[in-house]
Short mmCIF file of C-alpha atoms in Angstrom, two decimals:
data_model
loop_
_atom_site.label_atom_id
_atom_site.label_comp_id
_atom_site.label_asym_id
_atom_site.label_seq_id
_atom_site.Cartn_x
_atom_site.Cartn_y
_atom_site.Cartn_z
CA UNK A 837 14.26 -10.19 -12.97
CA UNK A 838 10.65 -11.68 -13.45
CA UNK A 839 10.77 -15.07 -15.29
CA UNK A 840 7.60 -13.73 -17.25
CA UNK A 841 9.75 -11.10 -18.73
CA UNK A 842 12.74 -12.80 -19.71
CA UNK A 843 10.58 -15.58 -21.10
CA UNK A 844 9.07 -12.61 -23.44
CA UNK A 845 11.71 -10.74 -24.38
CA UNK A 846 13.48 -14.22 -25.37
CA UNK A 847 10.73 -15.00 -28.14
CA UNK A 848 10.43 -11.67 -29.17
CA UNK A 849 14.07 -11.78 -30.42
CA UNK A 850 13.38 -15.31 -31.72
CA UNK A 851 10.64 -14.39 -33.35
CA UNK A 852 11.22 -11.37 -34.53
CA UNK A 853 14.76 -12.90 -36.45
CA UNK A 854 12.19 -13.87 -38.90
CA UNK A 855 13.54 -17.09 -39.58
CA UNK A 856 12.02 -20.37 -39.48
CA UNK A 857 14.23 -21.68 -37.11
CA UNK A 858 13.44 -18.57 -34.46
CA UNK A 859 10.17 -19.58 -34.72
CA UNK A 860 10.57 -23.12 -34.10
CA UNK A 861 12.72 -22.06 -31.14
CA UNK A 862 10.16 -19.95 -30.19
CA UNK A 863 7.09 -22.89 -29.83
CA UNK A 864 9.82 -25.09 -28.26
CA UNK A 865 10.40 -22.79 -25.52
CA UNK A 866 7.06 -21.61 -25.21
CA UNK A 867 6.06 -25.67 -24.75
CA UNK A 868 8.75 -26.28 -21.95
CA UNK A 869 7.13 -23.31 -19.87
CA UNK A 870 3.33 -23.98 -20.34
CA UNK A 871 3.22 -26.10 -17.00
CA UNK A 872 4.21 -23.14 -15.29
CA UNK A 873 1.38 -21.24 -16.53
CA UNK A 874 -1.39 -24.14 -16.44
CA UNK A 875 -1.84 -22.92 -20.39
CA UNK A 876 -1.58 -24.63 -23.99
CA UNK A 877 -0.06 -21.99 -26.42
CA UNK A 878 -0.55 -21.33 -29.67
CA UNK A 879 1.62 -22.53 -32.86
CA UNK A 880 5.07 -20.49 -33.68
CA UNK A 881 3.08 -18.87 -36.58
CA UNK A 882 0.76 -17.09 -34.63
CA UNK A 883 3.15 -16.61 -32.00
CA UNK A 884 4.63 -14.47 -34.52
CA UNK A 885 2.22 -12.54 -35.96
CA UNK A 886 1.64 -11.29 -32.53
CA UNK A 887 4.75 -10.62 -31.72
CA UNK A 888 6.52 -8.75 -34.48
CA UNK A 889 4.02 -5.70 -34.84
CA UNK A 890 5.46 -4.78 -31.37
CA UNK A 891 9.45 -5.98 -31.29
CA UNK A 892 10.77 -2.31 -32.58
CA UNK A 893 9.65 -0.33 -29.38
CA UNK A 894 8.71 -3.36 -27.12
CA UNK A 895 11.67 -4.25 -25.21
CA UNK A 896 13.29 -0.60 -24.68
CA UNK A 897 14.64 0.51 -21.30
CA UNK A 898 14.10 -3.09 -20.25
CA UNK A 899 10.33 -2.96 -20.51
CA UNK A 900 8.50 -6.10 -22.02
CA UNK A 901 5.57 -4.92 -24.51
CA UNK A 902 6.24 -1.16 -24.90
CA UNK A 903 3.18 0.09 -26.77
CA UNK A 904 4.16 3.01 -28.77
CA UNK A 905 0.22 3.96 -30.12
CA UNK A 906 -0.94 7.37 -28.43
CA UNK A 907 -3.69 7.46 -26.27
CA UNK A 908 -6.80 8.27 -27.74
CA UNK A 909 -8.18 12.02 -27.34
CA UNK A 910 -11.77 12.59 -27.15
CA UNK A 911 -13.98 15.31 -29.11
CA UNK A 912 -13.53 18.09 -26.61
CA UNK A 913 -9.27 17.45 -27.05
CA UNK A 914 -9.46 15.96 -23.28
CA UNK A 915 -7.46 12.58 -22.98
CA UNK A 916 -9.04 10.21 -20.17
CA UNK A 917 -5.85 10.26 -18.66
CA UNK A 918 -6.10 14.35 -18.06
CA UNK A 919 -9.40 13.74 -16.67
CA UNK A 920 -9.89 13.77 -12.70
CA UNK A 921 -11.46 10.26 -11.81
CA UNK A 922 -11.67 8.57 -8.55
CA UNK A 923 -8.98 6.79 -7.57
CA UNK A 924 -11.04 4.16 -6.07
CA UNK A 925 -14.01 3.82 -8.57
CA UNK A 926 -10.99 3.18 -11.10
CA UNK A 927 -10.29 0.09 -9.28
CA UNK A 928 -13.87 -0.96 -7.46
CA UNK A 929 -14.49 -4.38 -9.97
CA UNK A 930 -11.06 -5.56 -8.64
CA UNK A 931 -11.58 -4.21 -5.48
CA UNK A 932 -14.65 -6.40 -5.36
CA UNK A 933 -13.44 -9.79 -6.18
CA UNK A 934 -10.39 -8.61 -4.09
CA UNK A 935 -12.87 -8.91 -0.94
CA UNK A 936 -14.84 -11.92 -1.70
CA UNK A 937 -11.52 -13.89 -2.01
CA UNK A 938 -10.53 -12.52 0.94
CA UNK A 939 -13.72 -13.86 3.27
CA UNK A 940 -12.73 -17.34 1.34
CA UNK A 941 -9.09 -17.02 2.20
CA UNK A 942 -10.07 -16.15 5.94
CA UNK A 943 -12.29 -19.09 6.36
CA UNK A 944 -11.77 -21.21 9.36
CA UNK A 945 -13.21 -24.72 10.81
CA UNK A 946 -13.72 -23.59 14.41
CA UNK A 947 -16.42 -21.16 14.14
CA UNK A 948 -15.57 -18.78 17.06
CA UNK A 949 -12.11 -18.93 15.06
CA UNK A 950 -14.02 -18.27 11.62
CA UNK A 951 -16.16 -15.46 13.11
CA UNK A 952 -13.75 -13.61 14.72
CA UNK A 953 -11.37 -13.70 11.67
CA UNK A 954 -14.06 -12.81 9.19
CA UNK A 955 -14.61 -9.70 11.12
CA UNK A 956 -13.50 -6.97 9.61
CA UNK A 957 -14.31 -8.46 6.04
CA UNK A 958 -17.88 -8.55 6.33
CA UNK A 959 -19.75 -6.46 3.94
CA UNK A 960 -19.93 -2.66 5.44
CA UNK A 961 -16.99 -3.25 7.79
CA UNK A 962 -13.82 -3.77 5.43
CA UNK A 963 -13.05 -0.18 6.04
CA UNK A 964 -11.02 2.26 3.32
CA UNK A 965 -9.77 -0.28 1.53
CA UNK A 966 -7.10 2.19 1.14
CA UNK A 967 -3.79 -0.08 0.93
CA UNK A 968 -5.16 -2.44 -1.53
CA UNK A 969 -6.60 0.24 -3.88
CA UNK A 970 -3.31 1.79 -3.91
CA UNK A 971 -1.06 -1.58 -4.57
CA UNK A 972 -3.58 -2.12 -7.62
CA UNK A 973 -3.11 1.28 -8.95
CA UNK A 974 0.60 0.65 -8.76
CA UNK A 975 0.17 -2.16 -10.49
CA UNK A 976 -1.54 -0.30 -13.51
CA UNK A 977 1.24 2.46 -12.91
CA UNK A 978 4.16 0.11 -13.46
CA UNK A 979 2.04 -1.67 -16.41
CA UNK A 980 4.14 -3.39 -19.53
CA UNK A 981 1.84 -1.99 -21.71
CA UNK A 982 0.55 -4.93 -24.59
CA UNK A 983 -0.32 -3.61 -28.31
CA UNK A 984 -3.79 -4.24 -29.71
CA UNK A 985 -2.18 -6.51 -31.88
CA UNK A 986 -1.27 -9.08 -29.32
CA UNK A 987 -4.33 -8.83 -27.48
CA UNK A 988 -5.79 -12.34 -26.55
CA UNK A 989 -2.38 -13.78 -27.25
CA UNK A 990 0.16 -15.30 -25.00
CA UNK A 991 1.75 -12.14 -23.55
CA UNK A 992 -1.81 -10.89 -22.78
CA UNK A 993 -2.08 -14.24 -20.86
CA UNK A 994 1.29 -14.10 -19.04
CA UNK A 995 0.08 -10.05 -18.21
CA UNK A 996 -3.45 -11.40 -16.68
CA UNK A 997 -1.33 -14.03 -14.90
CA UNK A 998 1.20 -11.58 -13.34
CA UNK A 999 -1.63 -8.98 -12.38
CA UNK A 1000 -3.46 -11.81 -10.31
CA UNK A 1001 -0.13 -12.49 -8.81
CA UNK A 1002 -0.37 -8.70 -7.87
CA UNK A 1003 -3.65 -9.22 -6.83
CA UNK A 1004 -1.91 -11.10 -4.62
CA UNK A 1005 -0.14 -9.25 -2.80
CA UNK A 1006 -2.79 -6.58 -2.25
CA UNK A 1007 -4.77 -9.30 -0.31
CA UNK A 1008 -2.14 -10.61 1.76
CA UNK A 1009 -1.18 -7.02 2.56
CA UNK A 1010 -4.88 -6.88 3.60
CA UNK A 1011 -4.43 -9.35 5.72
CA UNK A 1012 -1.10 -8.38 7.45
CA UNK A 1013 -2.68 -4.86 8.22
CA UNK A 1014 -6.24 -6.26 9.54
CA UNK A 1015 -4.11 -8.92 11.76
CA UNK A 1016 -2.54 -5.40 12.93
CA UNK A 1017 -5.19 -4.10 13.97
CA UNK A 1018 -6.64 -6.89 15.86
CA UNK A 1019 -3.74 -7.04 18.24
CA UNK A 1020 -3.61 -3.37 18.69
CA UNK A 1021 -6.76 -3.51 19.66
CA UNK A 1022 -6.20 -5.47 22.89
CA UNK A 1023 -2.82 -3.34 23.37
CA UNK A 1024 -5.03 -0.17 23.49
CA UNK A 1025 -7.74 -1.78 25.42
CA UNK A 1026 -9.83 -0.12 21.97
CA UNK A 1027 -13.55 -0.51 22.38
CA UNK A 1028 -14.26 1.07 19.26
CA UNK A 1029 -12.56 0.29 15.63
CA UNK A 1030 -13.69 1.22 11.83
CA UNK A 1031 -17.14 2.96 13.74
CA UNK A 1032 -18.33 -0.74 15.04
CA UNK A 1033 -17.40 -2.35 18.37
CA UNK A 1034 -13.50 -3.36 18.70
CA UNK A 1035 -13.46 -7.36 18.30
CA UNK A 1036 -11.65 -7.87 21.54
CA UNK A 1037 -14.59 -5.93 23.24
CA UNK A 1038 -17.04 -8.74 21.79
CA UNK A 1039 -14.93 -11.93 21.72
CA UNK A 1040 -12.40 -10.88 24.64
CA UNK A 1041 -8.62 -10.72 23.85
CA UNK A 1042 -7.80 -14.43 23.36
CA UNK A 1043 -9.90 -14.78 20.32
CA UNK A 1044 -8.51 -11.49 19.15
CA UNK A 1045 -4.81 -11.98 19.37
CA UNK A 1046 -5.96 -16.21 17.79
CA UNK A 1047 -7.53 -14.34 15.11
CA UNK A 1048 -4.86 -12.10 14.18
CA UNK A 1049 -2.51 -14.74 14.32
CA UNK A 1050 -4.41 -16.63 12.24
CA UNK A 1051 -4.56 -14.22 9.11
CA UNK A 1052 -1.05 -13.72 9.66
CA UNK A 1053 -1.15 -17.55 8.93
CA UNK A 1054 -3.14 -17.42 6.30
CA UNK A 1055 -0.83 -14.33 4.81
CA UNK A 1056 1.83 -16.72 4.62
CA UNK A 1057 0.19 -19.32 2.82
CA UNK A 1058 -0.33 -16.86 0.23
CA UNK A 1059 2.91 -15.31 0.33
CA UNK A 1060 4.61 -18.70 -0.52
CA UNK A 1061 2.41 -19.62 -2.87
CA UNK A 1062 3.94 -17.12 -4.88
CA UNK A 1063 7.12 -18.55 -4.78
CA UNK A 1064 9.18 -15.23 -5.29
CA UNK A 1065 11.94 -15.01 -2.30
CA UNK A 1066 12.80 -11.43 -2.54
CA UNK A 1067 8.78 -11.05 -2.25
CA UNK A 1068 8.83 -13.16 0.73
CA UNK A 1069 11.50 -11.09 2.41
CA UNK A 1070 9.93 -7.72 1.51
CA UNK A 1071 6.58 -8.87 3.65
CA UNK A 1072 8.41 -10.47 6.42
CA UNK A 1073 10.44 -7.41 6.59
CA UNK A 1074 6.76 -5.32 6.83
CA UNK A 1075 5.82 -8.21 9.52
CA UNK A 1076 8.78 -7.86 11.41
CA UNK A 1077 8.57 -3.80 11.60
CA UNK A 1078 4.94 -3.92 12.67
CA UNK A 1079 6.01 -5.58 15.87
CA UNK A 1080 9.48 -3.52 16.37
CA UNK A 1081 7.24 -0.35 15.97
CA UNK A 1082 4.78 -1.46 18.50
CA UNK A 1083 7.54 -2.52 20.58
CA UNK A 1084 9.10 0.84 20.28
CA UNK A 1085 5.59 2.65 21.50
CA UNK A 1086 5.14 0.76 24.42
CA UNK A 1087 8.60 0.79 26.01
CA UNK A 1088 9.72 4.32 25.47
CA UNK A 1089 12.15 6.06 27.47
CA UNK A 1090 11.71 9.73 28.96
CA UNK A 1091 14.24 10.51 26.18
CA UNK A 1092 12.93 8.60 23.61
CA UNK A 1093 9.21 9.97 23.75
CA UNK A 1094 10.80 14.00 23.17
CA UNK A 1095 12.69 12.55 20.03
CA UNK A 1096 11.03 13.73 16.70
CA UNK A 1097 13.52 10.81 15.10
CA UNK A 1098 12.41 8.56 17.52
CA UNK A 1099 8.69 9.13 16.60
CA UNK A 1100 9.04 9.26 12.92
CA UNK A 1101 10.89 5.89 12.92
CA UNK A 1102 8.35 4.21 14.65
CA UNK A 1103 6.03 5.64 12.17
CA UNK A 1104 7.59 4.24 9.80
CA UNK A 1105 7.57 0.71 11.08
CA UNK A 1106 3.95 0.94 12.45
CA UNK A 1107 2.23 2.41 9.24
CA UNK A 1108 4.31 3.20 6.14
CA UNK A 1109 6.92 -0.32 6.09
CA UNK A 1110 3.81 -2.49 4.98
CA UNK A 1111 2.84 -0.15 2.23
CA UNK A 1112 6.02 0.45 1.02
CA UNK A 1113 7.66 -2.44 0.72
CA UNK A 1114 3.82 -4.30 -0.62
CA UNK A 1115 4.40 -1.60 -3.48
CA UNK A 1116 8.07 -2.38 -4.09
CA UNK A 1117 6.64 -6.08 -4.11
CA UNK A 1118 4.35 -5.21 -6.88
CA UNK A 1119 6.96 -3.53 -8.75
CA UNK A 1120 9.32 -6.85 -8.22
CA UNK A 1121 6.81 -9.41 -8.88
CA UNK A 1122 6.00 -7.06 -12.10
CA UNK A 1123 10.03 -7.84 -13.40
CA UNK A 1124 11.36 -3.58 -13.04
CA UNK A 1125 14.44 -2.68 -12.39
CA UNK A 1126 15.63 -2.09 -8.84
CA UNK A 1127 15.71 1.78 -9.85
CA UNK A 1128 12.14 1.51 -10.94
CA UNK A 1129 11.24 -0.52 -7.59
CA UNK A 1130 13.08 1.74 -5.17
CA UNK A 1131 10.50 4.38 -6.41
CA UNK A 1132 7.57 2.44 -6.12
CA UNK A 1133 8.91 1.73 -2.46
CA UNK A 1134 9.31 5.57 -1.81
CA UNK A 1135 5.80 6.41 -2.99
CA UNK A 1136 4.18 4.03 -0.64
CA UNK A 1137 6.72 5.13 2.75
CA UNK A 1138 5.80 9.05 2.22
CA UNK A 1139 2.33 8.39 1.79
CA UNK A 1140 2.22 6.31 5.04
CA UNK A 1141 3.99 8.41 6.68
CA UNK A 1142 2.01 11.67 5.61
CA UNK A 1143 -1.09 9.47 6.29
CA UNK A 1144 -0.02 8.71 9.96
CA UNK A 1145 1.22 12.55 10.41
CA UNK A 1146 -2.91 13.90 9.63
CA UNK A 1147 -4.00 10.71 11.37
CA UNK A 1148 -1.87 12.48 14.53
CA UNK A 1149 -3.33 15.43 13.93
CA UNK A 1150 -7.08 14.27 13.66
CA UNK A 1151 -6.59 12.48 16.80
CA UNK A 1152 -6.94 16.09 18.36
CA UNK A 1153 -8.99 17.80 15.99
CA UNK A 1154 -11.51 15.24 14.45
CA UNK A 1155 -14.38 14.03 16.71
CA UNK A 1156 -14.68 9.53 17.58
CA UNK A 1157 -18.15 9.87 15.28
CA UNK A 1158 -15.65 10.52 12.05
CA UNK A 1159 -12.78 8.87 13.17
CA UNK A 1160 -14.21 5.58 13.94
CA UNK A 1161 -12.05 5.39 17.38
CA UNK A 1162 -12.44 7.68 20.42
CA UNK A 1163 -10.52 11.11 19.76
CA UNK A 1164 -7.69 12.22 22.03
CA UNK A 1165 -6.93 8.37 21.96
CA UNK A 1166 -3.15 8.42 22.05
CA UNK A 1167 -2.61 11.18 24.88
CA UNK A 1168 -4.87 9.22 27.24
CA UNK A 1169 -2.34 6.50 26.36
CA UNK A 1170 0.68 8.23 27.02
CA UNK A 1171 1.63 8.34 23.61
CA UNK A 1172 3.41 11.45 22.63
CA UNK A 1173 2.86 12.24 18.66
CA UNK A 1174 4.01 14.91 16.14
CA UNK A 1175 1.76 17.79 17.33
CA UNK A 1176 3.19 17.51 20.93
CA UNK A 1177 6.65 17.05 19.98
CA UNK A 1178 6.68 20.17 17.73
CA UNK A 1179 4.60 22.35 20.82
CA UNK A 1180 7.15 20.71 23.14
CA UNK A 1181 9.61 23.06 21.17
CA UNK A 1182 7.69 26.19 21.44
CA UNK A 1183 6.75 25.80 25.15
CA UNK A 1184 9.30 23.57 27.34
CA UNK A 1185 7.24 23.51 30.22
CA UNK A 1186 5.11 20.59 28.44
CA UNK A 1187 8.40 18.56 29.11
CA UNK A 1188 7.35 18.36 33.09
CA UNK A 1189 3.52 17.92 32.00
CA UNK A 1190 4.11 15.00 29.84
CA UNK A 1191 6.85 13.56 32.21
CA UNK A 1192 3.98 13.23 34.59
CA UNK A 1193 1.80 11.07 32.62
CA UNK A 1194 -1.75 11.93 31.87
CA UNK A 1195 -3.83 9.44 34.45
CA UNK A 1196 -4.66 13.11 35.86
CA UNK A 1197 -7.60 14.56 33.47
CA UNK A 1198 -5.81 17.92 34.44
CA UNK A 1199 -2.62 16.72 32.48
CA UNK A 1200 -4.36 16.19 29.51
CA UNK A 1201 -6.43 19.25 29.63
CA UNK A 1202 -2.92 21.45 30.36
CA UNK A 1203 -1.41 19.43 27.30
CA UNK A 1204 -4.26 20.24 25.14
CA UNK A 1205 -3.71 24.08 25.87
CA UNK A 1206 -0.46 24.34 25.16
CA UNK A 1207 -1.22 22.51 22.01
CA UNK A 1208 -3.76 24.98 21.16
CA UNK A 1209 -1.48 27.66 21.37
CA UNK A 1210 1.14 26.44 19.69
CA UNK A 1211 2.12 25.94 16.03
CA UNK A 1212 2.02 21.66 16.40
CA UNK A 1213 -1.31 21.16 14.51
CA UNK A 1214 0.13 23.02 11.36
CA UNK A 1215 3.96 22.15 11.19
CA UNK A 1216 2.53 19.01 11.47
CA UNK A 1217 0.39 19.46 8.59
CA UNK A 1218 2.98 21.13 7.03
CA UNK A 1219 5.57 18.08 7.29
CA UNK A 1220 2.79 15.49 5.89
CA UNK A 1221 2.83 18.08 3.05
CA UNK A 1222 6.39 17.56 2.81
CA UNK A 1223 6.33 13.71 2.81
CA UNK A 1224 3.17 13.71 0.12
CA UNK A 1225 5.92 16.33 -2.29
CA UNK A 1226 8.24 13.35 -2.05
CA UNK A 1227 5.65 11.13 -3.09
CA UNK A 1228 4.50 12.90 -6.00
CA UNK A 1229 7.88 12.97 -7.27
CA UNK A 1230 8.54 9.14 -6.98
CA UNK A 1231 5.65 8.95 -9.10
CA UNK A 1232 6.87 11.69 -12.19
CA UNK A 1233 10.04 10.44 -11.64
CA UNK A 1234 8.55 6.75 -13.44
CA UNK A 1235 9.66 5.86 -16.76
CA UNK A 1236 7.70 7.35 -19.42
CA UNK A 1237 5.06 5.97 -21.03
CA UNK A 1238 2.15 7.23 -23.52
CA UNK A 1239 -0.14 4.47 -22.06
CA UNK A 1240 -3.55 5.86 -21.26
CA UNK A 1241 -4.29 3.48 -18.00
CA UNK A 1242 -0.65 3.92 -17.50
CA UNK A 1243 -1.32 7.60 -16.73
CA UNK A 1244 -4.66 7.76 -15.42
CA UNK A 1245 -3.13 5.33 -12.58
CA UNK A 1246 -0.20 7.67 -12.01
CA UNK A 1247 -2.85 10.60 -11.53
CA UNK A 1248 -4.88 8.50 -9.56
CA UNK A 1249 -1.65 7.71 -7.27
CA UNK A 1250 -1.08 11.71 -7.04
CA UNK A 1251 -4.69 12.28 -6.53
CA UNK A 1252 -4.32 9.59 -3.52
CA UNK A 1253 -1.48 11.61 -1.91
CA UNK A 1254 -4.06 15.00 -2.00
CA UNK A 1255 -7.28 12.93 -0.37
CA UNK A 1256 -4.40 12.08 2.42
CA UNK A 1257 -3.31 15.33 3.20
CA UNK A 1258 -7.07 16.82 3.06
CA UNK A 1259 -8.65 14.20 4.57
CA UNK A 1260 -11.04 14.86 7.59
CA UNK A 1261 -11.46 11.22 8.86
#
């Protein structure tokens, strides 16, 4: 349980006795915490006055600051929160100061070092942005909603504090995932990442795997800085799976590389561990109940795993000019994905084709036909769908709330799971 909530949900019962010696408690323990904050705070009596309006519905269901208003409805009868907005307009401002902390955070004092880890955070080349919009918009989604009138007040202060703390985490999973990248890179032998020149292409492999090691450095720096173990452990975990999944790709058996399980485990540590457990962070840092986290964690595994099933399947059909990466990438590597597993099933003979290898252009050509013929490109499809339902559900499945940025982040969240299943690059 977050400190920040238990500290609030103390004075509101203090407070809200109405007695003078509530409030007195109240200032007292308010006082002994302010170091932790950095923040004076403000006399018992006003302490009060912004606490009260909200004690009847603010601590139900073990939420701190429950607003019960409504959410405003316009002219037309159309809430903002039944509107269709962009998921990642809703979030650009943060998104913004998000990245300019981040080419601060990355700074180095060995140029080459500082160049090569600024990368892929120069303006134009910080990609998608996609895991850090999403661990803000679960941050909004998971929101302790504060009244209008304790706006300005101390529990808007200790809510500004806890969503930098969320901020947070969205940069160090930033971090983590561009680190990633860097050392695939030289695993692949990529020349080509994000539609620019691979970093190992221009500064070799040394620098690359330095440079990735160094915002893994700089990840943990952050990460401690937070001082919240069970965060800590959720982010090594993410660490740790990165480098069992890669592991697991490069040092399959003949077995191993028919397995459907085999495949979508590896999945799951390669792409959809970091954004699951960085949302389950967010939820933890945020003070929810492990019920409340374990569904913030399921949102963010069955959208990286539906995002890695269509990134398997645009690997075949999408061309390297959308992609950002050459096409047909992982079957010139050897590496056997979704598609070919599930036209492995429909045409056996692709056992003895893939068993081969594909050094021989003929292999992959052979492959591709089978593919072509087969159902792999849709059940494939059709199993991302199936991962993105899940999703969804995690996300209804939330404790209520009549907050209006409460819900437009939830619809944002579902509206994230839709660009991932349509998605064309």
């Amino acid at each position: 349980m977050s400190w920040r909530w238990a500290l609030a949900r103390r004075v509101a019962t203090l407070v809200g006795s109405g007695t003078g010696s509530g409030g007195a408690q109240a200032q007292r323990l308010f006082s002994s915490s302010g170091a932790l904050l950095g923040r004076r705070f403000p006399p018992a009596s006003q302490i009060r006055n912004e606490v009260v309006g909200c004690r009847g519905a603010a601590f139900v269901s073990a939420r701190w600051l429950h607003d019960a208003t409504q959410y405003q409805t316009r002219q037309d009868g159309v809430s903002r929160a039944e509107e269709r907005q962009d998921p990642f307009e809703l979030v650009a401002d943060e998104l913004s100061i998000l990245a300019n902390r981040l080419r601060s955070m990355v700074a180095a004092e060995v140029p080459k070092l500082a160049s090569a880890a600024e990368y892929f955070f120069k303006l134009g080349a910080e990609g998608k942005r996609f895991r850090p919009t999403v661990l803000l918009l679960m941050a909004s989604a998971l929101k302790f909603p504060i009244s209008e009138s304790t706006e300005g007040g101390v529990f808007s202060m200790l809510a500004s504090t806890l969503r930098t703390r969320q901020q947070n985490i969205a940069e160090i999973t930033e971090m983590i995932h561009v680190a990633s990248l860097l050392h695939d890179d030289v695993l692949d032998d990529a020349d080509t990442r994000r539609g620019v020149t691979s970093l190992n292409c221009i500064m070799g492999n040394k620098l690359s795997v330095l440079a990735g090691d160094f915002l893994l450095s700089r990840a943990c720096v952050a990460l401690a800085a937070l001082g919240n173990t069970e965060v800590v452990s959720l982010m090594a975990t993410a660490v740790e799976h990165l480098v069992t999944g890669e592991t697991m790709q490069i040092s399959t058996s003949r077995e191993q590389r028919r397995s459907m399980e085999y495949y979508l485990q590896k999945t799951y540590y390669k792409t959809a561990s970091l954004i699951s457990n960085s949302c389950k962070a967010v939820a933890v840092l945020a003070g929810h109940t492990a019920d409340v986290s374990l569904l913030a964690y399921e949102y963010g595994r069955n959208l990286g795993l539906a995002f890695q099933l269509i990134d398997d399947v645009l690997d075949f059909t999408g061309t390297s000019a959308s992609l950002g990466k050459g096409s047909l990438s992982d079957i010139r590597h050897g590496i056997i994905t979704a598609p070919m597993l599930y036209a492995m099933e429909e045409f056996p003979q692709l056992h003895d084709v893939i068993d081969q290898g594909f050094d021989n252009p003929a292999n992959v050509e052979l492959a591709l036909d089978y593919l072509q013929k087969s159902r792999g490109i849709e059940r494939t499809k059709e199993l991302a769908q199936e991962h993105v339902n899940l999703a969804i559900k995690a996300i209804e499945a939330l404790p209520d709330s009549d907050d209006e940025d409460v819900l437009i982040s939830r619809r944002a969240l579902i509206d994230i799971t839709q660009r991932v299943i349509t998605r064309t690059k």
